[in-house]
Amino acid sequence: MVIGLEARRLLVMVVSCTVEYSGRTGSHLGEGERLVIVKGDGCILVHRGRDYQPVNWQPSGCIIQAQASNGTLVLKAVRPSPLESLTLVVKDVQFLGTFLLQDDAEFILHASEEEMQRAIILQPDVIEPGFKILDFEKKVPPGFVDVYGVDSEGNTVVIEIKKDPAGFPVIKQLLEYLKYLQAPPGKKLRPMIVAPSIAKGAQSALAKSGIEFKQLTLQKAVEILQKYARSDQQALKSWL
Amino acid sequence: MVIGLEARRLLVMVVSCTVEYSGRTGSHLGEGERLVIVKGDGCILVHRGRDYQPVNWQPSGCIIQAQASNGTLVLKAVRPSPLESLTLVVKDVQFLGTFLLQDDAEFILHASEEEMQRAIILQPDVIEPGFKILDFEKKVPPGFVDVYGVDSEGNTVVIEIKKDPAGFPVIKQLLEYLKYLQAPPGKKLRPMIVAPSIAKGAQSALAKSGIEFKQLTLQKAVEILQKYARSDQQALKSWL
DNA sequence: ATGTTTATGTCGCGT
DNA sequence: ACGCGACGTAAACAT
C-alpha cells in the first residue's frame, strides 16, 4: 500500500522511526520519536524534541516516495542533484495529518541597511548639515556605492552603510571603491562609513584609513522613516 | 486564559496567524495558514506550505509566552541576547497537539574526512605503492597531522586530508605543520594534500608551495571501507 | 545547470 | 560572554 502524497498538501506526522542519510556525506539515527514534515514542494524535515534545526532533512525539489509493508512505512526522499537520499523507516505512527495551507500573504523583511539608506535619502542632513545626495547605488567596478553626494563645500562624499558594527571588511571595501572615484578639481573626496558603531578592533584601522565615521543607528533611521512615511507604520509600531 | 506550555513537550499547531519579527532586523507576514512548532527547549518555528526553512523562527533558549484574549491567541517568543522578539497573532486554530517525544538515539554523522583517513589507514597504497603509515592524528604544536608515514624510499610523508576542494587555508595549515617536522638524515620531507580536487585559484599556490597533491574522492574512500569492512554496510546498500 | 554571495543563518568550540 | 569557523548549511541571484 502506497500513501498518496497529495500534491500541494502539507503532511505532518509524529512517528517512531529510524533515519538514514546518504549523499554529500552520510548519517544514521536510531529509533526514536520525531516530528516529520513533508511539504507540497517536495521537501522533508525530521525534527527531534529540541533545537531549531531538523536532525535530518531534504530540501525542496526532491522526489518523495512512500511504501508500507509488514506494518512498517518506508519514506524515501531522493534529491537528483547532488544525488542524495534520505530514508525513514517508520515503525509507529502516533499522529498523522494533512493540511492544505491557505496562505497568500507576502513576507516582508526589513533589511535594516536598506532602511538606513532610505533614511539618509529622505533626510540627508542626518549625515551633516548641507549634505546633498547626488546618487545612490552608484555603480563602480567592484560593486555599488550606497550613497554618493556632496557636502556644503562641494566636496564629494562617498558613503558606505553598515547595519552592524563597522569592521575591517567594510573599510577594505570602501577603499576599493575610492580607486574608481575622484573629487572635482580643488575639492576633496570624503569617504565615510555610516553604521551604528565601530567594530572592536577596527578603530585604529579606521583612523589610519582616512575614512570618516558617522554613527547612525537603526532606531534613528526608523524614526526618520516614520516621520516621512505616514503609511506603512503597522510593522513598526508593534515594538516591544 | 494562558496556555500552559508544558515543559519538555512539543507543541504542534496549524493555525491562521500573522507574524511580526523584530530584532537583528524586522519582518512582517500578513494573515495566512501556517504550521507552528514550539519545542521544549524554547525554540519556535513558523513554516509555510513550501521551502525547507521556516518563514519565521526563534532559536532555542528563548522565553515563550502565550495569552488568549477576545478569541485571539498571542504567542510571543523573546530571545534575550541578541534581543529580538517574535510575535504571532493567532486568529484561528485548525489543529493543535502536544507530544512528548521519546527519543534517546544518538545521531551519527559520517564525517567524510574521517572516512578518507580510515581508507588511507586501511589501504595505505591508495596514496602510492609502498607507502607505510607511522602515525595518524600526530600532535604538532599548531594541531594534528592527519596521516604521517614513509614512502618506499624512506622519505617522510606528511598528509593533510580535505573532503572539499583543497584551497589556500589547507596549504597554509600544512606549511605550518612542516615547521615542526623533519625527515631522517639524508631523506626528504614530502608534504601532501589528499582531497577530491584542488580549489579554483589554489593550483599555482600549491605548485609553488612544494606540496604534492593526491586525489582521493569520498566515493573511492567508501569503496575501500566497504572492501575492508563487511559489517556496517546497511547504511550504504540502501541507495535509491 | 552551475557558481557565488547572503543570512534574523545556526551551532559548536576555544579563549 | 565573545569570537571564529564549519555546515549535508539553504536560498537567492548572476552566469
Coordinates of C-alpha atoms (C1' of nucleotides) in Angstrom, one line a residue:
Chain A
M1 CA 0.0 0.0 0.0
V2 CA 1.4 3.4 -1.0
I3 CA 0.3 6.5 0.6
G4 CA -0.7 9.1 -1.9
L5 CA 1.4 12.1 -1.1
E6 CA -1.3 14.6 -2.1
A7 CA 0.1 17.3 -4.2
R8 CA 0.2 20.8 -2.7
R9 CA -0.6 19.4 0.7
L10 CA 1.3 19.5 3.9
L11 CA 1.9 16.2 5.7
V12 CA 2.6 16.3 9.4
M13 CA 3.3 13.3 11.4
V14 CA 4.6 12.2 14.8
V15 CA 6.2 8.8 14.5
S16 CA 8.8 6.5 15.9
C17 CA 11.3 5.9 13.1
T18 CA 15.0 5.5 12.1
V19 CA 16.6 7.8 9.7
E20 CA 19.4 7.2 7.2
Y21 CA 21.0 9.8 5.1
S22 CA 23.4 9.3 2.3
G23 CA 24.8 11.8 -0.1
R24 CA 27.2 14.6 0.3
T25 CA 28.1 12.7 3.5
G26 CA 26.1 10.2 5.5
S27 CA 24.3 9.9 8.8
H28 CA 22.5 7.4 10.9
L29 CA 19.9 8.0 13.5
G30 CA 18.5 5.0 15.6
E31 CA 14.9 4.6 16.5
G32 CA 13.1 7.3 18.3
E33 CA 10.0 9.5 18.2
R34 CA 10.2 12.5 15.9
L35 CA 8.1 15.1 14.1
V36 CA 8.2 14.6 10.4
I37 CA 7.0 17.2 8.0
V38 CA 6.6 16.7 4.2
K39 CA 5.7 19.8 2.3
G40 CA 4.0 20.1 -1.0
D41 CA 7.1 21.3 -2.8
G42 CA 8.8 18.0 -2.0
C43 CA 11.0 18.9 0.9
I44 CA 11.1 16.9 4.1
L45 CA 12.1 17.8 7.7
V46 CA 12.7 15.4 10.6
H47 CA 12.6 17.3 13.9
R48 CA 13.6 16.0 17.3
G49 CA 12.3 17.3 20.6
R50 CA 14.8 20.1 20.7
D51 CA 16.8 22.5 18.6
Y52 CA 15.9 24.9 15.9
Q53 CA 17.3 22.8 13.1
P54 CA 16.0 19.5 11.9
V55 CA 18.2 16.5 12.6
N56 CA 17.7 15.3 9.1
W57 CA 16.1 16.8 6.0
Q58 CA 15.9 17.1 2.3
P59 CA 15.5 20.5 0.6
S60 CA 12.6 21.2 -1.8
G61 CA 12.6 19.7 -5.2
C62 CA 13.3 16.1 -4.4
I63 CA 11.2 13.0 -5.2
I64 CA 9.4 11.5 -2.3
Q65 CA 8.1 8.0 -2.3
A66 CA 6.3 6.1 0.5
Q67 CA 5.6 2.5 0.7
A68 CA 4.1 0.4 3.5
S69 CA 4.8 -3.3 4.1
N70 CA 4.8 -5.6 7.0
G71 CA 3.4 -2.9 9.2
T72 CA 6.3 -0.6 8.6
L73 CA 6.2 2.5 6.4
V74 CA 9.3 3.5 4.5
L75 CA 9.6 7.1 3.3
K76 CA 12.3 7.9 0.8
A77 CA 13.3 11.3 -0.4
V78 CA 15.8 11.4 -3.2
R79 CA 17.4 14.6 -4.5
P80 CA 18.7 14.3 -8.0
S81 CA 21.5 16.8 -7.9
P82 CA 23.5 16.5 -5.9
L83 CA 22.5 12.9 -5.6
E84 CA 21.5 12.2 -2.1
S85 CA 18.8 10.3 -0.4
L86 CA 17.0 10.3 2.9
T87 CA 15.3 7.2 4.2
L88 CA 12.9 6.9 7.1
V89 CA 11.7 3.6 8.4
V90 CA 8.6 4.3 10.3
K91 CA 7.6 1.7 13.0
D92 CA 4.8 3.5 14.7
V93 CA 2.6 6.4 13.9
Q94 CA 1.4 8.5 16.8
F95 CA -0.2 11.2 14.7
L96 CA -0.7 11.8 11.1
G97 CA -2.5 14.8 9.4
T98 CA -2.5 16.5 6.1
F99 CA -3.3 20.2 5.7
L100 CA -3.9 22.5 2.9
L101 CA -2.4 25.8 4.0
Q102 CA -4.2 28.8 2.6
D103 CA -1.5 31.4 2.7
D104 CA -1.2 34.2 0.1
A105 CA 0.4 36.8 2.3
E106 CA 3.6 38.4 1.3
F107 CA 6.6 38.1 3.5
I108 CA 8.3 41.4 4.1
L109 CA 11.8 41.6 5.5
H110 CA 13.0 44.9 6.6
A111 CA 16.6 44.9 5.7
S112 CA 18.0 47.5 8.1
E113 CA 20.8 48.6 5.8
E114 CA 18.2 49.5 3.2
E115 CA 16.2 51.4 5.8
M116 CA 19.3 53.3 6.9
Q117 CA 19.9 54.2 3.2
R118 CA 16.3 55.3 2.8
A119 CA 16.5 57.4 6.0
I120 CA 19.7 59.2 4.6
I121 CA 18.0 59.7 1.3
L122 CA 14.9 61.1 2.9
Q123 CA 16.8 63.4 5.2
P124 CA 20.4 63.9 4.0
D125 CA 21.3 66.2 6.9
V126 CA 21.2 63.3 9.2
I127 CA 24.8 62.9 7.9
E128 CA 25.6 66.6 8.4
P129 CA 24.0 69.9 7.6
G130 CA 24.2 70.8 4.0
F131 CA 24.8 67.3 2.7
K132 CA 23.2 66.7 -0.6
I133 CA 22.6 63.4 -2.4
L134 CA 23.8 63.0 -6.0
D135 CA 23.2 59.4 -6.4
F136 CA 22.7 56.1 -4.6
E137 CA 23.6 52.5 -5.5
K138 CA 26.0 54.2 -7.8
K139 CA 27.9 51.6 -9.9
V140 CA 31.7 51.3 -9.6
P141 CA 33.6 48.2 -10.9
P142 CA 33.8 46.4 -7.6
G143 CA 30.2 47.0 -6.6
F144 CA 27.8 49.7 -5.7
V145 CA 28.3 52.9 -3.6
D146 CA 25.5 53.1 -1.2
V147 CA 25.2 56.9 -1.1
Y148 CA 27.1 59.4 -3.2
G149 CA 26.8 63.1 -2.6
V150 CA 28.4 66.5 -1.9
D151 CA 28.9 68.4 1.3
S152 CA 28.2 72.1 1.8
E153 CA 31.7 73.0 0.5
G154 CA 31.4 70.9 -2.7
N155 CA 33.5 68.0 -1.6
T156 CA 32.4 64.6 -2.8
V157 CA 31.1 62.3 -0.1
V158 CA 31.2 58.6 -0.6
I159 CA 29.1 56.7 2.0
E160 CA 29.1 53.0 2.8
I161 CA 26.4 51.9 5.1
K162 CA 26.6 49.0 7.5
K163 CA 23.9 47.8 9.8
D164 CA 26.4 46.0 12.0
P165 CA 29.4 47.5 13.8
A166 CA 31.8 48.6 11.0
G167 CA 34.8 46.3 10.8
F168 CA 37.8 45.7 8.5
P169 CA 35.9 44.3 5.6
V170 CA 33.8 47.4 5.0
I171 CA 37.0 49.6 5.3
K172 CA 38.6 47.5 2.7
Q173 CA 35.5 47.6 0.5
L174 CA 35.2 51.4 0.7
L175 CA 38.9 51.9 0.0
E176 CA 38.4 49.7 -3.1
Y177 CA 35.6 51.9 -4.3
L178 CA 37.6 55.0 -3.9
K179 CA 40.1 53.8 -6.6
Y180 CA 37.3 54.4 -9.1
L181 CA 36.1 57.8 -7.8
Q182 CA 37.5 61.3 -7.7
A183 CA 36.5 64.7 -6.4
P184 CA 36.0 67.7 -8.7
P185 CA 39.1 69.8 -9.2
G186 CA 40.1 71.6 -6.0
K187 CA 37.7 69.6 -3.9
K188 CA 38.2 66.6 -1.6
L189 CA 37.0 63.1 -1.7
R190 CA 35.4 62.2 1.7
P191 CA 35.0 58.5 2.3
M192 CA 32.5 57.8 5.1
I193 CA 31.2 54.8 6.8
V194 CA 27.7 55.1 8.3
A195 CA 27.0 52.4 10.9
P196 CA 25.6 52.0 14.4
S197 CA 29.1 51.7 15.8
I198 CA 32.7 50.7 15.1
A199 CA 33.8 47.1 15.5
K200 CA 36.1 46.3 18.3
G201 CA 39.5 46.1 16.7
A202 CA 38.7 48.4 13.7
Q203 CA 39.0 51.8 15.5
S204 CA 42.7 52.4 14.7
A205 CA 42.5 50.9 11.2
L206 CA 39.6 53.3 10.5
A207 CA 41.6 56.3 11.8
K208 CA 44.6 55.3 9.6
S209 CA 42.5 54.8 6.5
G210 CA 41.4 58.4 6.4
I211 CA 37.7 57.2 6.3
E212 CA 35.3 59.2 8.4
F213 CA 32.7 57.6 10.6
K214 CA 29.2 58.8 11.2
Q215 CA 27.0 57.0 13.6
L216 CA 23.5 56.1 12.6
T217 CA 21.5 53.5 14.5
L218 CA 18.7 51.5 13.0
Q219 CA 16.4 53.2 15.6
K220 CA 17.3 56.6 14.4
A221 CA 16.8 55.5 10.8
V222 CA 13.4 54.1 11.7
E223 CA 12.4 57.4 13.4
I224 CA 13.2 59.3 10.2
L225 CA 11.3 56.9 8.1
Q226 CA 8.3 57.2 10.4
K227 CA 8.4 61.0 10.2
Y228 CA 8.4 60.9 6.4
A229 CA 6.1 58.0 5.8
R230 CA 2.8 58.1 7.4
S231 CA 1.7 54.9 5.8
D232 CA 3.2 51.5 6.4
Q233 CA 3.7 52.1 10.1
Q234 CA 1.9 48.9 11.1
A235 CA 5.0 46.8 11.2
L236 CA 6.9 49.4 13.1
K237 CA 4.5 50.4 15.9
S238 CA 4.4 46.9 17.4
W239 CA 7.7 47.2 19.1
L240 CA 8.2 45.7 22.5
Chain B
M1 CA -6.5 32.4 29.6
V2 CA -3.0 31.3 29.3
I3 CA -2.0 28.1 27.6
G4 CA 0.5 26.2 29.8
L5 CA 3.4 25.5 27.5
E6 CA 4.2 22.2 29.0
A7 CA 7.8 21.7 29.8
R8 CA 9.7 19.2 27.7
R9 CA 6.7 18.9 25.4
L10 CA 6.4 19.5 21.7
L11 CA 3.6 21.8 20.6
V12 CA 2.4 21.4 17.0
M13 CA -0.3 23.5 15.6
V14 CA -1.8 24.5 12.3
V15 CA -3.2 28.0 12.5
S16 CA -4.2 31.1 10.7
C17 CA -2.0 33.9 12.0
T18 CA 0.1 36.9 11.4
V19 CA 3.8 37.1 12.3
E20 CA 5.9 40.0 13.3
Y21 CA 9.6 39.8 14.0
S22 CA 11.8 42.5 15.4
G23 CA 15.4 42.2 16.4
R24 CA 18.5 41.9 14.3
T25 CA 16.2 43.1 11.6
G26 CA 12.5 43.0 11.3
S27 CA 9.8 41.3 9.3
H28 CA 6.1 41.3 8.7
L29 CA 3.9 38.5 7.5
G30 CA 0.2 39.0 7.0
E31 CA -2.5 36.6 7.8
G32 CA -2.4 33.1 6.4
E33 CA -2.3 29.5 7.5
R34 CA 0.9 28.1 8.8
L35 CA 2.4 25.2 10.7
V36 CA 3.7 26.4 14.0
I37 CA 6.1 24.3 16.2
V38 CA 7.2 25.1 19.7
K39 CA 9.8 22.8 21.1
G40 CA 10.5 22.0 24.7
D41 CA 13.8 23.8 24.7
G42 CA 12.1 27.1 23.9
C43 CA 12.5 27.4 20.2
I44 CA 9.7 28.2 17.7
L45 CA 9.3 27.6 14.0
V46 CA 6.7 29.0 11.7
H47 CA 6.5 27.1 8.5
R48 CA 4.6 27.9 5.3
G49 CA 3.5 25.4 2.8
R50 CA 6.8 25.3 1.0
D51 CA 10.5 25.5 1.5
Y52 CA 12.9 23.8 3.8
Q53 CA 13.4 26.8 6.0
P54 CA 10.8 28.4 8.3
V55 CA 9.5 31.8 7.3
N56 CA 10.0 33.0 10.8
W57 CA 11.6 31.4 13.8
Q58 CA 13.4 31.9 17.1
P59 CA 16.3 29.6 18.1
S60 CA 16.3 27.6 21.3
G61 CA 16.7 29.3 24.6
C62 CA 14.2 32.0 24.3
I63 CA 11.2 32.8 26.6
I64 CA 7.9 31.9 25.2
Q65 CA 4.7 33.3 26.5
A66 CA 1.1 32.8 25.3
Q67 CA -2.0 34.6 26.1
A68 CA -5.5 34.4 24.7
S69 CA -8.0 37.3 24.7
N70 CA -11.0 38.2 22.6
G71 CA -10.8 34.9 20.7
T72 CA -7.3 35.6 19.5
L73 CA -4.2 33.8 20.9
V74 CA -0.9 35.8 21.0
L75 CA 2.3 33.9 21.1
K76 CA 5.5 35.8 21.9
A77 CA 9.0 34.4 21.8
V78 CA 11.7 36.7 23.2
R79 CA 15.4 36.0 22.9
P80 CA 17.4 37.8 25.5
S81 CA 20.7 38.1 23.5
P82 CA 20.7 39.3 20.9
L83 CA 17.4 41.0 22.0
E84 CA 14.8 40.0 19.5
S85 CA 11.2 39.0 19.6
L86 CA 8.8 37.1 17.5
T87 CA 5.1 37.7 17.8
L88 CA 2.3 35.5 16.4
V89 CA -1.3 36.7 16.5
V90 CA -3.4 33.6 16.0
K91 CA -6.9 34.0 14.7
D92 CA -7.9 30.5 14.0
V93 CA -6.7 27.1 15.2
Q94 CA -7.1 24.3 12.7
F95 CA -5.1 21.8 14.7
L96 CA -3.3 21.7 18.0
G97 CA -1.5 18.8 19.6
T98 CA 1.2 18.3 22.1
F99 CA 3.6 15.4 22.1
L100 CA 6.2 14.0 24.3
L101 CA 8.9 12.6 22.0
Q102 CA 10.7 9.6 23.4
D103 CA 14.0 9.8 21.6
D104 CA 17.3 8.7 23.1
A105 CA 19.0 7.7 19.9
E106 CA 22.4 9.1 19.1
F107 CA 22.8 11.0 15.9
I108 CA 25.9 9.8 14.0
L109 CA 27.2 11.9 11.1
H110 CA 29.8 10.2 9.0
A111 CA 32.3 13.0 8.5
S112 CA 33.8 12.2 5.2
E113 CA 37.3 13.5 6.1
E114 CA 37.4 10.8 8.8
E115 CA 36.3 8.2 6.3
M116 CA 39.0 9.3 3.9
Q117 CA 41.5 8.9 6.7
R118 CA 40.2 5.5 7.6
A119 CA 40.5 4.4 4.0
I120 CA 44.1 5.6 3.8
I121 CA 44.9 3.8 7.1
L122 CA 43.2 0.6 5.9
Q123 CA 44.9 0.7 2.5
P124 CA 48.0 3.0 2.5
D125 CA 48.9 2.2 -1.1
V126 CA 45.9 4.3 -2.2
I127 CA 48.4 7.1 -1.7
E128 CA 51.1 5.3 -3.6
P129 CA 52.7 1.9 -3.7
G130 CA 55.0 1.2 -0.8
F131 CA 53.6 3.9 1.4
K132 CA 53.6 2.9 5.1
I133 CA 51.7 4.6 7.9
L134 CA 53.7 5.5 11.0
D135 CA 51.1 7.5 12.9
F136 CA 47.9 9.5 12.4
E137 CA 46.4 12.4 14.3
K138 CA 50.0 13.0 15.2
K139 CA 50.3 16.0 17.5
V140 CA 52.3 19.1 16.4
P141 CA 52.0 22.4 18.2
P142 CA 49.6 24.0 15.8
G143 CA 47.3 21.0 15.6
F144 CA 47.2 17.4 14.4
V145 CA 48.8 15.8 11.3
D146 CA 46.1 13.7 9.7
V147 CA 48.4 10.9 8.4
Y148 CA 52.1 10.6 8.9
G149 CA 54.2 7.9 7.2
V150 CA 57.1 6.9 5.0
D151 CA 57.3 6.2 1.3
S152 CA 59.2 3.3 -0.3
E153 CA 62.4 5.2 -0.2
G154 CA 62.3 6.2 3.4
N155 CA 61.1 9.7 2.9
T156 CA 58.8 11.2 5.4
V157 CA 55.2 11.8 4.1
V158 CA 53.0 14.3 5.9
I159 CA 49.4 14.1 4.7
E160 CA 46.7 16.6 5.3
I161 CA 43.2 15.5 4.3
K162 CA 40.4 17.6 3.0
K163 CA 37.0 16.5 2.0
D164 CA 36.4 19.6 0.0
P165 CA 38.5 21.0 -2.9
A166 CA 41.8 22.0 -1.3
G167 CA 42.3 25.7 -1.1
F168 CA 44.6 28.2 0.4
P169 CA 43.8 27.6 4.1
V170 CA 44.9 23.9 4.0
I171 CA 48.1 24.9 2.2
K172 CA 48.9 27.4 4.9
Q173 CA 47.9 24.8 7.6
L174 CA 50.2 22.1 6.2
L175 CA 53.1 24.5 5.8
E176 CA 52.6 25.5 9.4
Y177 CA 52.9 21.8 10.5
L178 CA 56.1 21.3 8.5
K179 CA 57.9 23.8 10.7
Y180 CA 57.7 21.2 13.5
L181 CA 58.6 18.1 11.4
Q182 CA 61.8 16.9 9.8
A183 CA 62.9 13.9 7.7
P184 CA 65.5 11.5 8.8
P185 CA 69.1 12.3 7.8
G186 CA 69.5 12.1 4.0
K187 CA 65.8 11.7 3.4
K188 CA 63.2 14.2 2.2
L189 CA 60.1 15.6 3.8
R190 CA 57.1 15.2 1.5
P191 CA 54.1 17.3 2.4
M192 CA 51.0 16.1 0.7
I193 CA 47.4 17.2 0.4
V194 CA 44.8 14.5 -0.1
A195 CA 41.5 15.8 -1.4
P196 CA 38.9 15.2 -4.1
S197 CA 40.2 18.1 -6.1
I198 CA 42.1 21.4 -6.0
A199 CA 40.2 24.6 -5.4
K200 CA 39.9 27.0 -8.3
G201 CA 42.6 29.6 -7.5
A202 CA 44.8 27.3 -5.5
Q203 CA 46.5 25.4 -8.3
S204 CA 49.5 27.8 -8.7
A205 CA 49.9 28.4 -5.0
L206 CA 50.0 24.6 -4.4
A207 CA 52.7 24.2 -7.1
K208 CA 54.8 27.0 -5.6
S209 CA 54.4 25.6 -2.1
G210 CA 56.2 22.4 -2.9
I211 CA 53.2 20.4 -1.6
E212 CA 52.2 17.3 -3.5
F213 CA 48.6 16.6 -4.3
K214 CA 47.0 13.2 -4.3
Q215 CA 43.4 12.9 -5.4
L216 CA 41.1 10.9 -3.3
T217 CA 37.3 11.1 -3.6
L218 CA 34.9 10.2 -0.9
Q219 CA 33.5 7.6 -3.2
K220 CA 36.9 5.9 -3.6
A221 CA 37.3 6.1 0.2
V222 CA 33.9 4.5 0.7
E223 CA 34.8 1.7 -1.7
I224 CA 37.9 0.9 0.3
L225 CA 36.0 0.9 3.5
Q226 CA 33.4 -1.4 2.0
K227 CA 36.1 -3.8 0.9
Y228 CA 37.6 -4.0 4.3
A229 CA 34.6 -3.8 6.5
R230 CA 32.0 -6.4 5.8
S231 CA 29.8 -5.2 8.6
D232 CA 28.2 -1.9 8.8
Q233 CA 27.1 -1.9 5.2
Q234 CA 23.5 -1.4 5.9
A235 CA 23.6 2.3 5.5
L236 CA 25.4 2.0 2.2
K237 CA 23.4 -0.7 0.4
S238 CA 20.1 1.2 0.6
W239 CA 20.8 3.5 -2.2
L240 CA 17.9 4.7 -4.3
Chain C
dA1 C1' 22.7 23.9 -14.9
dT2 C1' 26.4 25.9 -12.3
dG3 C1' 28.8 29.1 -9.4
dT4 C1' 28.8 33.0 -6.0
dT5 C1' 27.0 35.6 -2.0
dT6 C1' 23.9 36.2 1.7
dA7 C1' 21.6 35.0 6.1
dT8 C1' 17.3 37.2 11.7
dG9 C1' 21.8 32.0 9.2
dT10 C1' 22.6 28.1 13.4
dC11 C1' 25.8 25.6 16.0
dG12 C1' 29.8 24.0 18.3
dC13 C1' 34.3 25.0 20.0
dG14 C1' 38.2 27.8 22.1
dT15 C1' 39.5 31.8 24.7
Chain D
dA1 C1' 30.4 36.1 27.2
dC2 C1' 32.6 36.7 22.9
dG3 C1' 35.0 35.5 18.6
dC4 C1' 35.8 32.2 14.9
dG5 C1' 34.9 28.6 11.6
dA6 C1' 32.0 24.8 9.8
dC7 C1' 27.7 23.3 7.9
dG8 C1' 24.7 17.6 4.4
dT9 C1' 24.4 24.9 5.5
dA10 C1' 19.7 26.6 2.2
dA11 C1' 18.2 30.1 -0.9
dA12 C1' 18.6 34.0 -3.9
dC13 C1' 20.9 35.9 -7.6
dA14 C1' 24.1 36.0 -11.5
dT15 C1' 26.3 33.5 -15.2

